mmCIF file of C-alpha atoms in Angstrom:
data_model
loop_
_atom_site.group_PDB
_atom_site.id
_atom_site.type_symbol
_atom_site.label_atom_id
_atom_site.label_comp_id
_atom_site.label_asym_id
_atom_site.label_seq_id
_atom_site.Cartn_x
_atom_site.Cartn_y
_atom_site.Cartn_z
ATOM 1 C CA UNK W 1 53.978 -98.209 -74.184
ATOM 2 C CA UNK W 2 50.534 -100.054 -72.571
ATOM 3 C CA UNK W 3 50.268 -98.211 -69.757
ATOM 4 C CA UNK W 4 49.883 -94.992 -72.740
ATOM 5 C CA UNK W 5 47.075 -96.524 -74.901
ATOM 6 C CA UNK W 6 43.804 -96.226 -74.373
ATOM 7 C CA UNK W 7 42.802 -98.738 -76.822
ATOM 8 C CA UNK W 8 42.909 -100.749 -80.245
ATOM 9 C CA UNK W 9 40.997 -99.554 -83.211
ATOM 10 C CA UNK W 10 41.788 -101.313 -86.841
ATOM 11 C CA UNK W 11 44.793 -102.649 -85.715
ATOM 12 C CA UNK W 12 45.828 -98.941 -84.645
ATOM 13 C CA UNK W 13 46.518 -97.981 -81.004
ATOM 14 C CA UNK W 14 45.316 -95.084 -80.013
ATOM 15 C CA UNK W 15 47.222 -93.376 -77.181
ATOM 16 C CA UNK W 16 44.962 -91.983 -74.075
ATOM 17 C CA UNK W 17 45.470 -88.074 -74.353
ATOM 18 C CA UNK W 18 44.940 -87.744 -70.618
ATOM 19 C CA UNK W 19 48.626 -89.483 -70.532
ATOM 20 C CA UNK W 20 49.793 -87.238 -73.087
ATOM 21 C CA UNK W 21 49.023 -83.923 -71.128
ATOM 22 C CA UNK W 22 50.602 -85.312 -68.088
ATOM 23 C CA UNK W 23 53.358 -85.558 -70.076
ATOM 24 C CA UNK W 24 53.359 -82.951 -71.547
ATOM 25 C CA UNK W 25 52.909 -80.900 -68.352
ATOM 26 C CA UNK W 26 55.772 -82.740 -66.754
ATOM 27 C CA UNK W 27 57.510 -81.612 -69.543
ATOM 28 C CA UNK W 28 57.146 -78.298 -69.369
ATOM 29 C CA UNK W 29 58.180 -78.174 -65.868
ATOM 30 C CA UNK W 30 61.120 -79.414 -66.037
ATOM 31 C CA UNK W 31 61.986 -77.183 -69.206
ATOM 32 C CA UNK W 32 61.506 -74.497 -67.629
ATOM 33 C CA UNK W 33 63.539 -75.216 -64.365
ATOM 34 C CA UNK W 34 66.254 -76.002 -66.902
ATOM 35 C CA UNK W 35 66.075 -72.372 -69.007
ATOM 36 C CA UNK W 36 65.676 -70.733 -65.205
ATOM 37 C CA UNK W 37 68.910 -71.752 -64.289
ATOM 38 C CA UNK W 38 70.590 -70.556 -67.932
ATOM 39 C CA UNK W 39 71.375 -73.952 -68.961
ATOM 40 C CA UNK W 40 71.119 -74.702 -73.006
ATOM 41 C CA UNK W 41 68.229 -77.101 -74.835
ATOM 42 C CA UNK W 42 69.013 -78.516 -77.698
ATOM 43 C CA UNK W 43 66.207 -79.510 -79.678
ATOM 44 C CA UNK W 44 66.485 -82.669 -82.113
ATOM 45 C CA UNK W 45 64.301 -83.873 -84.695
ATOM 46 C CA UNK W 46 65.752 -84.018 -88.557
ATOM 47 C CA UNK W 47 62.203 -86.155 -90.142
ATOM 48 C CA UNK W 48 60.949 -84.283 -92.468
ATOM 49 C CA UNK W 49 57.662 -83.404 -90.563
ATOM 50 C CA UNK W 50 59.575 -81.578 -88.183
ATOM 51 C CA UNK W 51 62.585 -80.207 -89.379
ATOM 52 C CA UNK W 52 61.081 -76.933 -89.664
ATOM 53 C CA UNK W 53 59.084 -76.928 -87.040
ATOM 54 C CA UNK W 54 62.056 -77.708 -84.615
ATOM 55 C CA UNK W 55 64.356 -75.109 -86.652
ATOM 56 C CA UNK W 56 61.650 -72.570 -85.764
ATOM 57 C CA UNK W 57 60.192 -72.837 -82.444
ATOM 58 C CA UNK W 58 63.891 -73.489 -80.721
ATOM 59 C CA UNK W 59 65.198 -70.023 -82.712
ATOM 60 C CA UNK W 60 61.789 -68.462 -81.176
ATOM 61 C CA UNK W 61 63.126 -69.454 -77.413
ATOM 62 C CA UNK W 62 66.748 -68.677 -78.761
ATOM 63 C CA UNK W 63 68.121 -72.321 -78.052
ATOM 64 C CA UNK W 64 70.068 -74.251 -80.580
ATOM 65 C CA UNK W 65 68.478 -77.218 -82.638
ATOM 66 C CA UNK W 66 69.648 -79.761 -85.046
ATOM 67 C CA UNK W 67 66.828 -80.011 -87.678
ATOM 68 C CA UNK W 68 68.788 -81.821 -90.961
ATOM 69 C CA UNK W 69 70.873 -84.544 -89.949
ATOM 70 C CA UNK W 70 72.974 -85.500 -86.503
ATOM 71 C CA UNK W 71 76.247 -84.954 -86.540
ATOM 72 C CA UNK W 72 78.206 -88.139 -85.201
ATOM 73 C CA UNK W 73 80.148 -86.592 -81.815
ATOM 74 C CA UNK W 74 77.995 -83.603 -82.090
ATOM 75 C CA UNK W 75 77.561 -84.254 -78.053
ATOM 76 C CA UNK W 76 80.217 -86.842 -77.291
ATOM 77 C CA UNK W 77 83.397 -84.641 -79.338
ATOM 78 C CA UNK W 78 82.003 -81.024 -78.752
ATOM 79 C CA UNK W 79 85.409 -79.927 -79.468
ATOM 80 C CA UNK W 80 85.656 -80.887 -83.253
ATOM 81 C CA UNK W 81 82.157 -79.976 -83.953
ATOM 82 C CA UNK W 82 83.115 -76.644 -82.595
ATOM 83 C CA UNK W 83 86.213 -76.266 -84.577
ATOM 84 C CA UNK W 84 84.299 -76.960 -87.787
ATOM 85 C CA UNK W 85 82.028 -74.212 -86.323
ATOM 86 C CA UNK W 86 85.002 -71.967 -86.866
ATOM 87 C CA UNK W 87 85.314 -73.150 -90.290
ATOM 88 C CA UNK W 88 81.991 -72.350 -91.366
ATOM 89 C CA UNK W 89 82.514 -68.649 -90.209
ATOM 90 C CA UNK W 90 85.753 -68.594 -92.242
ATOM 91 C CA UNK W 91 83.557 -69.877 -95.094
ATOM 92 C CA UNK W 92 80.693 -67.005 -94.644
ATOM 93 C CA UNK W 93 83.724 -64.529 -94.257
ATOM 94 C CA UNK W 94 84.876 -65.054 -97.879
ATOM 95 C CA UNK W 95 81.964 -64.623 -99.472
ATOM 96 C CA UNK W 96 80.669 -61.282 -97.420
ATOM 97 C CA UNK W 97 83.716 -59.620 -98.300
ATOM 98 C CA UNK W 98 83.551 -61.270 -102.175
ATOM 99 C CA UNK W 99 86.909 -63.406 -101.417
ATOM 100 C CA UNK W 100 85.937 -65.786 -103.704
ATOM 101 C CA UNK W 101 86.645 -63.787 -106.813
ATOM 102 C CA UNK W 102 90.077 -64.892 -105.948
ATOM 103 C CA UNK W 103 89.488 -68.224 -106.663
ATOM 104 C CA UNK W 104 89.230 -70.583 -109.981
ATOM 105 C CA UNK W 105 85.673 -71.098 -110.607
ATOM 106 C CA UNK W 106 86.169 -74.693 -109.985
ATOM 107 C CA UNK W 107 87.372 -74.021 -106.432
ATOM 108 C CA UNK W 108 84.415 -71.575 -105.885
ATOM 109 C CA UNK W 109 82.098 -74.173 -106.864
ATOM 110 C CA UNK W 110 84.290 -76.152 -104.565
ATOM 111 C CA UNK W 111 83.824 -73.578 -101.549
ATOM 112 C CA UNK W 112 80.418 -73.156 -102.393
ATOM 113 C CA UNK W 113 79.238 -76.738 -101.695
ATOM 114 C CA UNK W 114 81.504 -76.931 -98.548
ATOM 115 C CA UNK W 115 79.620 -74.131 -96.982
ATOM 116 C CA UNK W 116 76.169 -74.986 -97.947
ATOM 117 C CA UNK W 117 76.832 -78.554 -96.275
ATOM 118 C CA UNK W 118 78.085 -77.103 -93.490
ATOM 119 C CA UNK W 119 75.953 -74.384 -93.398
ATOM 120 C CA UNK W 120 72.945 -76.997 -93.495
ATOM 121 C CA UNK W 121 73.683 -79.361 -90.615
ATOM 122 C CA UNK W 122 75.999 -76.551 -88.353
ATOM 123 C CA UNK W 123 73.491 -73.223 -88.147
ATOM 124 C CA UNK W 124 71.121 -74.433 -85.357
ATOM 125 C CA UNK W 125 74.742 -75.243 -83.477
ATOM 126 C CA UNK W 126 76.208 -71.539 -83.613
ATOM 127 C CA UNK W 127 74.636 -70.100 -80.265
ATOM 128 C CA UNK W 128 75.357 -73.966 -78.563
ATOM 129 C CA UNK W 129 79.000 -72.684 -76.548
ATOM 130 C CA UNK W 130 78.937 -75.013 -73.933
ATOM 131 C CA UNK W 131 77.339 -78.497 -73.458
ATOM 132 C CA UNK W 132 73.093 -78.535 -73.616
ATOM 133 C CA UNK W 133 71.624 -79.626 -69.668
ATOM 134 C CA UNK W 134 68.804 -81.308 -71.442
ATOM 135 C CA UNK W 135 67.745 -82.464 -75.324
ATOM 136 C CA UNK W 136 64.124 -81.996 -76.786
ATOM 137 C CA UNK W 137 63.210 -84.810 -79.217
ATOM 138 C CA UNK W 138 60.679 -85.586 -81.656
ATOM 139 C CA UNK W 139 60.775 -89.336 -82.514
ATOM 140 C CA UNK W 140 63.429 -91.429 -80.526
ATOM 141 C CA UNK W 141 63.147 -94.120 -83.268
ATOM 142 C CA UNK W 142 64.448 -91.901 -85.390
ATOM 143 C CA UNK W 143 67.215 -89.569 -83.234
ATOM 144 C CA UNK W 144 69.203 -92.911 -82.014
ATOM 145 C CA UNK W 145 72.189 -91.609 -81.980
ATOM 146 C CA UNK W 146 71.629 -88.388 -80.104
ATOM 147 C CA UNK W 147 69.952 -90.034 -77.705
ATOM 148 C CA UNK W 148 72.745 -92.762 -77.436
ATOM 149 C CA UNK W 149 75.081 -89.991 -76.785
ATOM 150 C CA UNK W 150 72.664 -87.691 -74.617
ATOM 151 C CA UNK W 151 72.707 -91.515 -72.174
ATOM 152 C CA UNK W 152 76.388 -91.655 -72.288
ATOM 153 C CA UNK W 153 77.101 -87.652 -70.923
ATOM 154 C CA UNK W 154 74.625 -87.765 -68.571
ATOM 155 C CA UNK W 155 71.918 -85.142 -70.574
ATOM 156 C CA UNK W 156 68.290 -85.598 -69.637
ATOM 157 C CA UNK W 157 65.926 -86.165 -72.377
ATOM 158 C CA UNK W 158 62.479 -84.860 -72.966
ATOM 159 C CA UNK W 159 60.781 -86.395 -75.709
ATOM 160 C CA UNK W 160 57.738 -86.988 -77.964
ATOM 161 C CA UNK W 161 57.514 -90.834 -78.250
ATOM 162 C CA UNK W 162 54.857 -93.016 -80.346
ATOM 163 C CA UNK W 163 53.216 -96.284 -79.762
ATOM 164 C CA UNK W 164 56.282 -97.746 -81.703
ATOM 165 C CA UNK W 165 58.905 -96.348 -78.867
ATOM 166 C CA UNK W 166 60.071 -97.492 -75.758
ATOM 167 C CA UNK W 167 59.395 -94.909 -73.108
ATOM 168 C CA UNK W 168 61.974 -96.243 -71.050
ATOM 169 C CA UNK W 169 64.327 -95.025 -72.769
ATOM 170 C CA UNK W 170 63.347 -91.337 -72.495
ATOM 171 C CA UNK W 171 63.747 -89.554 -69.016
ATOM 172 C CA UNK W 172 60.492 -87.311 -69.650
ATOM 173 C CA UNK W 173 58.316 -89.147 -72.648
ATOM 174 C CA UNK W 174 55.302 -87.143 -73.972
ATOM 175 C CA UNK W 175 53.018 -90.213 -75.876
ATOM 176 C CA UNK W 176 51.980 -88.642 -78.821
ATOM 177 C CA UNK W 177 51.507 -88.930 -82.640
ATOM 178 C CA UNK W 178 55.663 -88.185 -83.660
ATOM 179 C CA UNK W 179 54.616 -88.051 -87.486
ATOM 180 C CA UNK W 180 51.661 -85.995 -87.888
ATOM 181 C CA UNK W 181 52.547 -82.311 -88.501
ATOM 182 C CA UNK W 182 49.957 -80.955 -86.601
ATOM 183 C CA UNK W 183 50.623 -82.784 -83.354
ATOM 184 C CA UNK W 184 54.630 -82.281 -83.574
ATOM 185 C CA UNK W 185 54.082 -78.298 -83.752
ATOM 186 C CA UNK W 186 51.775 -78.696 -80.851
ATOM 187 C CA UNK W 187 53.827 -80.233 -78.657
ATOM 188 C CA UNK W 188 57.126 -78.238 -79.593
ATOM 189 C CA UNK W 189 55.659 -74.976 -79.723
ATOM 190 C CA UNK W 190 54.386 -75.532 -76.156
ATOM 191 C CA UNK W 191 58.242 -77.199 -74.737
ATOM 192 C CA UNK W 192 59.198 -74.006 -76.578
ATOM 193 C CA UNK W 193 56.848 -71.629 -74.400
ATOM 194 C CA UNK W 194 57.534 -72.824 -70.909
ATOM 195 C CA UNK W 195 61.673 -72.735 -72.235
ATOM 196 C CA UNK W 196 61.154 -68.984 -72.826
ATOM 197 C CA UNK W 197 59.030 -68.563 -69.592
ATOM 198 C CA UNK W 198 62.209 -70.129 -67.851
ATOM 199 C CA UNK W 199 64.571 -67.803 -69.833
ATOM 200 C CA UNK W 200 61.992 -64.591 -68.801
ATOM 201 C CA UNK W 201 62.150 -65.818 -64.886
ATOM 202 C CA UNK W 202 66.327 -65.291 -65.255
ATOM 203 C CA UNK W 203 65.547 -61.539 -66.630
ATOM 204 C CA UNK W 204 63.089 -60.860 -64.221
ATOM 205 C CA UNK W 205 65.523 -62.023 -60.897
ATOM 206 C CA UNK W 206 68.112 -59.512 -62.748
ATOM 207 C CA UNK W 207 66.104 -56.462 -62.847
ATOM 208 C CA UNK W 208 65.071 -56.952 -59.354
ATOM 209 C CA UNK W 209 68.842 -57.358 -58.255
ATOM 210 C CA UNK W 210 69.774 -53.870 -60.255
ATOM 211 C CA UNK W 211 66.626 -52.241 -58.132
ATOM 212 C CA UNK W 212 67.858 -53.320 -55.562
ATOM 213 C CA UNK W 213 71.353 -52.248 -56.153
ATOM 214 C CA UNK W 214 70.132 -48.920 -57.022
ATOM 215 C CA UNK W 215 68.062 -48.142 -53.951
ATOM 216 C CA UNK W 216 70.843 -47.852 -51.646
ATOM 217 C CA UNK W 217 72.887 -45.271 -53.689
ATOM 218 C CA UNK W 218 69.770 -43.432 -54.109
ATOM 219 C CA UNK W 219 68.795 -43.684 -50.543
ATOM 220 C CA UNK W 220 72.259 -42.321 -49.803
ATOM 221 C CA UNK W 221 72.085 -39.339 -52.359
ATOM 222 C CA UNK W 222 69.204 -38.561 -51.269
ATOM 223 C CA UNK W 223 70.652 -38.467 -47.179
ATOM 224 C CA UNK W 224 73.620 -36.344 -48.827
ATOM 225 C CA UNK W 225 71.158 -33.547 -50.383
ATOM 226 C CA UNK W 226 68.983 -33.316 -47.075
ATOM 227 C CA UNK W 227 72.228 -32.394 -45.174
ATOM 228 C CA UNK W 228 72.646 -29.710 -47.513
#
């Protein structure tokens, strides 16, 4: 991490910000390449300072997000994880159409626990259909195994790292402070903005292709009525 500190003050480093904006803009970049090209970003990061704010800004750009607790093989065996997937909308289906009257109350309780656990660590997974081009992570330290498994598929890795991590194991590291509130919803909400510019760019490239599509057969009904 040296060449990201600017200095030592009461046996704290303190990171140079100029570092952390060129990460940060590097970052954002290369986020929003990724969401131009309709790829998926999963963002990671299940400590308690940023559970939320993960949970939230990656439902803002629509992108999934693990904000509880990794799932072992939630990258590596995509096909279980998807399978409970299915189970958790079997779950949800019981108890919208009251199908758990049916049951003993001690199985209800039973059912009940089953889909709050699943509920809790599978939501931010539900729009995640095929495999994510790139993660977003707050606090490697922390997210070891989902960055293990990002490393062994091949899935770039943007992340916010502190003085405590080792950059070099992050493709895109933004130095930052990973445990003060504050800074994490800084830094998110921003990799969240530049993934919804990307998304936006993909919308915009579609409406010109329909104009374009349109002008002809209005060019040619127009041709038709002047022959009239």
């Amino acid at each position: 991490m040296s060449p990201y500190i600017y200095g030592r003050k009461n046996a704290v480093h303190i990171i140079d910000i100029r570092e952390t904006v060129r990460g940060l803009l590097r970052a954002k970049k290369y986020l929003a390449q990724v969401a131009s090209g309709g790829s998926l970003i999963l963002f990671v990061g299940t400590k308690r300072q940023a559970g939320s704010i993960i949970e939230r800004e990656a439902s803002r750009a629509g992108m999934p997000f693990v904000s509880e607790r990794w799932l072992g093989g939630a990258l590596t065996n995509f096909r279980t994880i998807r399978s409970r997937m299915s189970r958790l909308e079997e779950l949800e289906k019981i108890r919208e159409s009251d199908g758990l009257a049916q049951y003993s109350k001690k199985m209800q309780s039973a059912l009940n626990r089953e889909y709050r656990k699943m509920y809790r660590n599978l939501n931010g997974l539900r729009n995640m259909n095929r495999m994510p081009e790139c993660l977003v992570i707050v606090d490697p330290n922390k997210e070891k195994n989902s960055l293990r498994e990002a490393k062994a598929l091949g899935i770039s890795t943007v992340a916010l790292i502190d003085t405590d991590c080792d950059p070099e194991l992050v493709d895109l590291p933004i130095p930052g402070n990973d445990d003060g509130i504050r800074s994490i919803d800084l830094i998110v909400k921003n990799l969240a903005d530049a993934v919804i510019a990307g998304t936006k760019s993909i919308e915009a490239v579609k409406g010109k292709d329909s104009d374009k599509k349109g002008k002809p057969a209005a060019a040619a009904s127009s041709a038709e009525a002047e022959k009239k």
